[in-house]
Amino acid sequence: MATQTSNPSAEIAEIPSFTVTFIVRRFDPENDAEPYWQDFDVEMYSTDRVLDGLHKIKWDIDGTLSFRRSCAHGICGSDAMRINGRNRLACKTLIKDLDISQPIYIEAIKGLPLEKDLIVDMEPFFESYRQVQPFLIASSKPDKERLQSPEDRARFDDTTKCILCAACTSSCPVFWTDGQYFGPAAIVNAHRFIFDSRDEGAQVRLDILNDKEGVWRCRTTFNCTEACPRGIEVTKAIAEVKQAVLRGRP
Amino acid sequence: MATKTPDTTSHGDLTTHHHQFDVVIVGAGGAGMRAAIEAGPHAKTAVISKLYPTRSHTGAAQGGMAAALANIEEDSWEWHTFDTVKGGDYLVDQDAAEILAKEAIDAVIDLENMGLPFNRTPDGKIDQRRFGGHTRDHGKAPVRRSCYAADRTGHMILQTLFQNCVKLGIEFYNEFYVLDLIMVDEPGAKGKKKAQQAAGVVAYELATGDIHVFHAKSVVFATGGFGKIYKTTSNAHTLTGDGVGIIWRKGIPLEDMEFFQFHPTGLAGLGILLTEGARGEGAILRNASGERFMERYAPTIKDLAPRDIIARCMVQEVQEGRGGGPNKDYVFLDCTHLGAEVLETKLPDITEFARTYLGVDPVHEPVPVMPTAHYAMGGIPTNIKAEVLSDNDTVVKGLYAAGECACVSVHGSNRLGTNSLLDINVFGKRAGRYSVEYAKKAKFAPLPDDPAKEVREMIERARSADGVERLASLRKELQEEMDRNAQVFRTDESLRSVAKTIHSLREKYKNIGIHDRGKRFNTDLLEAIELGFLLDIAEVVVASALERKESRGGHMRDDYPDRNDEKYLVHTMAYLTGDATSANVEDHITIDWKPVVITNYPPMERKY
């Protein structure tokens, strides 16, 4: 029987392991008055992910380290965090893509209430999402599929990729200072329906996003686009929604 | 989130909250949310999930959802039924497969009407592509049956179902970890065996450490799979079989647990899934010398043979020295002839996975792949109304299961690709419908005096665990042993080795220590409890595999290489009948058998 190992490339190329220092911002509300930074030295391979490093800390050094994760390959959106000051998914960030001559700084995403270590309260984020009516609004009840041309389908393809990880929203300087702002992720999810040819609720959503906490708060810093682990052109989507608001239609 | 203020009680420093719902759904993946959409408008419904709903592993499914829409070419649900039965090596219950294939068409239309952005044909209909084992006219040639949204069909299904739950105002309890099913004696139950019915569940709230009792008329389990019993797996870290384990501990049998699917194309060494849709679009498996080896094994449909067959052929190629790489321990998925455009538009996610995790660009070079533990065909036995069974045919009142955690059985001994996204929609909907139907006429069964007692003790035990064994080491030992000895090929000897390892791990498990003694987001405690379920489930898989002395579908015994219909054309029913910690697995797991439902398709030799 073929045996499989978790790190074939390490075996194959005889890549040596090396020590990486993680400096993690810790906070346990039951014991700590304030967050603090803690160092951990971990043996890693260059093909490892940052998530592997966090697991090595949790499983071998300190079981109290708390973070969310599930799929471990960038599709479930659980493990968005600030890695060296940039919002990324821990499971999609490879050690070889970081400068390991320096420590790797890990902290929770910003702008949402800190719960424990790398875990934040996601509820305000999902509340903004729910407010933009993120579902198809269509009055017809066809007994077959609604038709949609490949061109119409392509118009909102990019924003269907969103995994609601909050990397974009929690990288936005406007959101950091104004938690009432809908934030990029909610606008992305509004975009996904506003430009769907089958949807009839565009006007409602455009009105919602014309609010003072809506699209006009966006200052096009492009942090969101840079942060998106799914490669969604978030700032462009926001710009398209702004234009639609001005036009009064998609 | 709309959370009603329930009554609370306290034991020591543990607070218990009490809720009441007509229908409680455990799990917020595809099956759970499809059930919620069906139940929510008609009964007071709650969905309880260990994760935020959009984190569920339905979102990782890639290739598509089968339905004989015939949008591209001639197709029929009857052909789909046949393919499902043959794909499952005739262990499929044919009445259930017929429902699956028939209701597939409405299930896809439902999703489209809910907003799912399927890929489209030039004339605007839902596009369809080829997938393994799905054929025209009973095996004549591959057929385009898979409805898809690029290579993120599961993501789009999960998002669409969540969106519609938001639309309907479904009440969610996110990051609540269900740890017990409350079973009570059926009122007025007569006969020699005392019948029990479901009355609710008990959950642990991760954020606070509080305990919640959910009193319910109907309970639906939609808790997904348990791929984490293996090391190399496409499954999420959270897929630890908790739901199936809870059912098992309640004395309800588990069906066909030896049948675990190894998906052929996991990224070598990592197990991350690369969709079969790649082969549906024309990608080819090659060995080290570049040979398209599937031509030798399945001359008619080649790389589109079902997964069990391809996984075995890949392992055989490697065992016979034709693997690639310095250690000759993988084969290649060659997509290079598909062109950048097909990869970027129809297979963008897997293209990125190969680039990110292996540094291999599928546009220019073949991708190293090996089978990865992917899907449990077996699980909680149910009938076609998604009602859970306590033996071959007795319904447990008020208890339902759907999706990967259930075994209805539409997948038999090997599931066809695209039939699981279909399963969660068809049987998730049925679970919703029938659980409401029951809740409408049933009364709340009285709860025991202290329904949270066992969970409270379990939590206290885990939180104060201060032994010397590390849970991560025990888990790793289990997963490595399962990969080594209960994977694509098995023998009596290899399986007995796993059973022995599990026994020793159980002994060590009694002496684990955890670090986190806190109440808030105690994921250390969570992982300790999950490991307990993994050990239970792995042992049932092994015990079932030991007793099936034949090779069928996903269960390949080197010591019994042939299918044996005379003896084993039956479902395996495993029962917990003794002390789970006893050394000999036969001391506490009893295997019984259940007839397969055969309607139109008598078993034939399975050739492709």
CSV table of N, CA and C in Angstrom, one decimal, chain A residues 74-144:
chain,number,residue,atom,x,y,z
A,74,GLY,N,-8.8,27.5,2.5
A,74,GLY,CA,-9.2,28.8,1.9
A,74,GLY,C,-10.6,28.9,1.4
A,75,ILE,N,-11.5,28.0,1.8
A,75,ILE,CA,-12.9,28.1,1.3
A,75,ILE,C,-14.0,28.3,2.3
A,76,CYS,N,-13.7,28.1,3.6
A,76,CYS,CA,-14.7,28.2,4.6
A,76,CYS,C,-14.7,29.6,5.3
A,77,GLY,N,-13.6,30.3,5.2
A,77,GLY,CA,-13.5,31.7,5.7
A,77,GLY,C,-13.4,31.8,7.2
A,78,SER,N,-13.0,30.7,7.9
A,78,SER,CA,-13.0,30.8,9.4
A,78,SER,C,-11.8,31.6,9.9
A,79,ASP,N,-10.6,31.5,9.2
A,79,ASP,CA,-9.4,31.9,9.9
A,79,ASP,C,-8.7,33.1,9.3
A,80,ALA,N,-9.6,34.1,9.0
A,80,ALA,CA,-9.0,35.4,8.7
A,80,ALA,C,-8.4,36.0,9.9
A,81,MET,N,-7.1,36.5,9.8
A,81,MET,CA,-6.4,37.2,10.9
A,81,MET,C,-5.4,38.1,10.3
A,82,ARG,N,-4.8,39.0,11.2
A,82,ARG,CA,-3.8,39.9,10.7
A,82,ARG,C,-2.4,39.2,10.8
A,83,ILE,N,-1.8,39.0,9.7
A,83,ILE,CA,-0.5,38.3,9.6
A,83,ILE,C,0.5,39.4,9.2
A,84,ASN,N,1.5,39.7,10.0
A,84,ASN,CA,2.4,40.8,9.7
A,84,ASN,C,1.7,42.1,9.2
A,85,GLY,N,0.6,42.4,9.9
A,85,GLY,CA,-0.1,43.6,9.6
A,85,GLY,C,-1.1,43.6,8.5
A,86,ARG,N,-1.2,42.4,7.8
A,86,ARG,CA,-2.1,42.3,6.6
A,86,ARG,C,-3.1,41.3,6.9
A,87,ASN,N,-4.4,41.6,6.5
A,87,ASN,CA,-5.4,40.6,6.7
A,87,ASN,C,-5.3,39.4,5.7
A,88,ARG,N,-5.2,38.2,6.2
A,88,ARG,CA,-5.1,37.1,5.3
A,88,ARG,C,-5.7,35.9,6.0
A,89,LEU,N,-5.9,34.8,5.2
A,89,LEU,CA,-6.4,33.5,5.8
A,89,LEU,C,-5.1,32.8,6.2
A,90,ALA,N,-5.1,32.3,7.5
A,90,ALA,CA,-3.9,31.6,7.9
A,90,ALA,C,-3.6,30.3,7.1
A,91,CYS,N,-4.7,29.7,6.6
A,91,CYS,CA,-4.6,28.5,5.8
A,91,CYS,C,-4.2,28.7,4.4
A,92,LYS,N,-4.1,30.0,4.0
A,92,LYS,CA,-3.7,30.2,2.6
A,92,LYS,C,-2.4,31.0,2.5
A,93,THR,N,-1.8,31.2,3.7
A,93,THR,CA,-0.6,31.9,3.7
A,93,THR,C,0.6,30.9,4.0
A,94,LEU,N,1.4,30.7,3.0
A,94,LEU,CA,2.5,29.8,3.2
A,94,LEU,C,3.7,30.5,3.8
A,95,ILE,N,4.4,29.7,4.6
A,95,ILE,CA,5.6,30.2,5.3
A,95,ILE,C,6.6,30.8,4.3
A,96,LYS,N,6.8,30.1,3.2
A,96,LYS,CA,7.8,30.5,2.2
A,96,LYS,C,7.5,31.8,1.6
A,97,ASP,N,6.2,32.3,1.7
A,97,ASP,CA,5.9,33.6,1.1
A,97,ASP,C,6.1,34.7,2.2
A,98,LEU,N,6.5,34.4,3.4
A,98,LEU,CA,6.8,35.4,4.4
A,98,LEU,C,8.3,35.5,4.6
A,99,ASP,N,8.7,36.6,5.1
A,99,ASP,CA,10.1,36.8,5.4
A,99,ASP,C,10.4,36.2,6.8
A,100,ILE,N,11.0,35.0,6.8
A,100,ILE,CA,11.1,34.3,8.1
A,100,ILE,C,12.4,34.7,8.9
A,101,SER,N,13.1,35.6,8.3
A,101,SER,CA,14.3,36.1,9.1
A,101,SER,C,13.8,37.0,10.2
A,102,GLN,N,12.5,37.4,10.0
A,102,GLN,CA,11.9,38.2,11.0
A,102,GLN,C,10.8,37.4,11.7
A,103,PRO,N,10.4,37.7,12.9
A,103,PRO,CA,9.2,37.0,13.5
A,103,PRO,C,8.0,37.3,12.7
A,104,ILE,N,7.0,36.4,12.8
A,104,ILE,CA,5.7,36.5,12.2
A,104,ILE,C,4.7,37.0,13.2
A,105,TYR,N,4.2,38.2,13.0
A,105,TYR,CA,3.2,38.7,14.0
A,105,TYR,C,1.8,38.3,13.6
A,106,ILE,N,1.1,37.8,14.6
A,106,ILE,CA,-0.3,37.3,14.3
A,106,ILE,C,-1.2,38.0,15.3
A,107,GLU,N,-2.3,38.6,14.8
A,107,GLU,CA,-3.3,39.1,15.8
A,107,GLU,C,-4.7,39.0,15.1
A,108,ALA,N,-5.7,39.2,15.9
A,108,ALA,CA,-7.1,39.1,15.5
A,108,ALA,C,-7.3,40.3,14.5
A,109,ILE,N,-8.3,40.0,13.6
A,109,ILE,CA,-8.7,41.1,12.7
A,109,ILE,C,-9.3,42.3,13.5
A,110,LYS,N,-9.2,43.5,12.9
A,110,LYS,CA,-9.5,44.7,13.7
A,110,LYS,C,-11.0,45.1,13.4
A,111,GLY,N,-11.5,45.9,14.3
A,111,GLY,CA,-12.8,46.6,14.1
A,111,GLY,C,-14.0,45.8,14.6
A,112,LEU,N,-13.8,44.5,15.0
A,112,LEU,CA,-14.8,43.7,15.6
A,112,LEU,C,-14.4,43.4,17.0
A,113,PRO,N,-15.4,43.3,17.9
A,113,PRO,CA,-15.1,43.1,19.3
A,113,PRO,C,-14.2,41.9,19.6
A,114,LEU,N,-13.1,42.0,20.3
A,114,LEU,CA,-12.2,40.9,20.5
A,114,LEU,C,-12.8,40.0,21.6
A,115,GLU,N,-12.9,38.7,21.3
A,115,GLU,CA,-13.5,37.7,22.3
A,115,GLU,C,-12.4,37.0,23.0
A,116,LYS,N,-11.4,36.5,22.3
A,116,LYS,CA,-10.3,35.7,23.0
A,116,LYS,C,-9.2,35.5,21.9
A,117,ASP,N,-8.0,35.8,22.2
A,117,ASP,CA,-6.9,35.5,21.3
A,117,ASP,C,-7.2,36.0,19.9
A,118,LEU,N,-7.3,35.1,19.0
A,118,LEU,CA,-7.6,35.5,17.6
A,118,LEU,C,-9.0,35.4,17.2
A,119,ILE,N,-9.9,35.3,18.1
A,119,ILE,CA,-11.3,35.2,17.9
A,119,ILE,C,-12.0,36.5,18.2
A,120,VAL,N,-12.8,37.0,17.2
A,120,VAL,CA,-13.6,38.2,17.4
A,120,VAL,C,-15.1,37.8,17.3
A,121,ASP,N,-15.9,38.7,17.7
A,121,ASP,CA,-17.3,38.6,17.6
A,121,ASP,C,-17.8,38.9,16.2
A,122,MET,N,-18.3,37.9,15.5
A,122,MET,CA,-18.6,38.1,14.1
A,122,MET,C,-20.0,38.7,13.9
A,123,GLU,N,-20.8,38.8,15.0
A,123,GLU,CA,-22.2,39.2,14.9
A,123,GLU,C,-22.4,40.5,14.2
A,124,PRO,N,-21.7,41.6,14.5
A,124,PRO,CA,-21.9,42.9,13.8
A,124,PRO,C,-21.6,42.8,12.3
A,125,PHE,N,-20.7,41.9,12.0
A,125,PHE,CA,-20.4,41.7,10.5
A,125,PHE,C,-21.5,41.1,9.8
A,126,PHE,N,-22.1,40.0,10.4
A,126,PHE,CA,-23.2,39.3,9.8
A,126,PHE,C,-24.5,40.2,9.8
A,127,GLU,N,-24.6,41.1,10.8
A,127,GLU,CA,-25.8,42.0,10.9
A,127,GLU,C,-25.8,42.9,9.7
A,128,SER,N,-24.6,43.5,9.3
A,128,SER,CA,-24.5,44.3,8.1
A,128,SER,C,-24.9,43.5,6.9
A,129,TYR,N,-24.4,42.3,6.8
A,129,TYR,CA,-24.7,41.4,5.7
A,129,TYR,C,-26.2,41.3,5.5
A,130,ARG,N,-26.8,41.0,6.7
A,130,ARG,CA,-28.3,40.7,6.6
A,130,ARG,C,-29.0,42.0,6.2
A,131,GLN,N,-28.5,43.2,6.5
A,131,GLN,CA,-29.2,44.4,6.2
A,131,GLN,C,-29.3,44.7,4.7
A,132,VAL,N,-28.4,44.2,3.9
A,132,VAL,CA,-28.5,44.5,2.5
A,132,VAL,C,-29.4,43.6,1.7
A,133,GLN,N,-30.2,42.7,2.4
A,133,GLN,CA,-31.1,41.8,1.8
A,133,GLN,C,-30.3,40.9,0.8
A,134,PRO,N,-29.4,40.0,1.4
A,134,PRO,CA,-28.6,39.2,0.5
A,134,PRO,C,-29.3,37.9,0.0
A,135,PHE,N,-30.3,38.1,-0.7
A,135,PHE,CA,-31.0,36.9,-1.3
A,135,PHE,C,-31.8,37.4,-2.5
A,136,LEU,N,-32.1,36.4,-3.4
A,136,LEU,CA,-32.7,36.8,-4.6
A,136,LEU,C,-34.2,37.3,-4.4
A,137,ILE,N,-34.5,38.4,-4.9
A,137,ILE,CA,-35.8,38.9,-4.8
A,137,ILE,C,-36.5,38.9,-6.2
A,138,ALA,N,-37.4,38.0,-6.4
A,138,ALA,CA,-38.0,37.8,-7.7
A,138,ALA,C,-39.4,37.4,-7.5
A,139,SER,N,-40.3,38.1,-8.3
A,139,SER,CA,-41.8,37.8,-8.1
A,139,SER,C,-42.3,36.6,-8.9
A,140,SER,N,-41.6,36.3,-10.0
A,140,SER,CA,-42.1,35.2,-10.8
A,140,SER,C,-41.9,33.9,-10.1
A,141,LYS,N,-42.7,32.9,-10.4
A,141,LYS,CA,-42.6,31.6,-9.9
A,141,LYS,C,-42.5,30.6,-11.1
A,142,PRO,N,-41.4,30.5,-11.8
A,142,PRO,CA,-41.3,29.7,-12.9
A,142,PRO,C,-41.3,28.2,-12.5
A,143,ASP,N,-41.8,27.3,-13.3
A,143,ASP,CA,-41.7,25.9,-13.0
A,143,ASP,C,-40.4,25.2,-13.6
A,144,LYS,N,-39.7,26.0,-14.4
A,144,LYS,CA,-38.4,25.6,-14.8
A,144,LYS,C,-37.4,26.6,-14.4
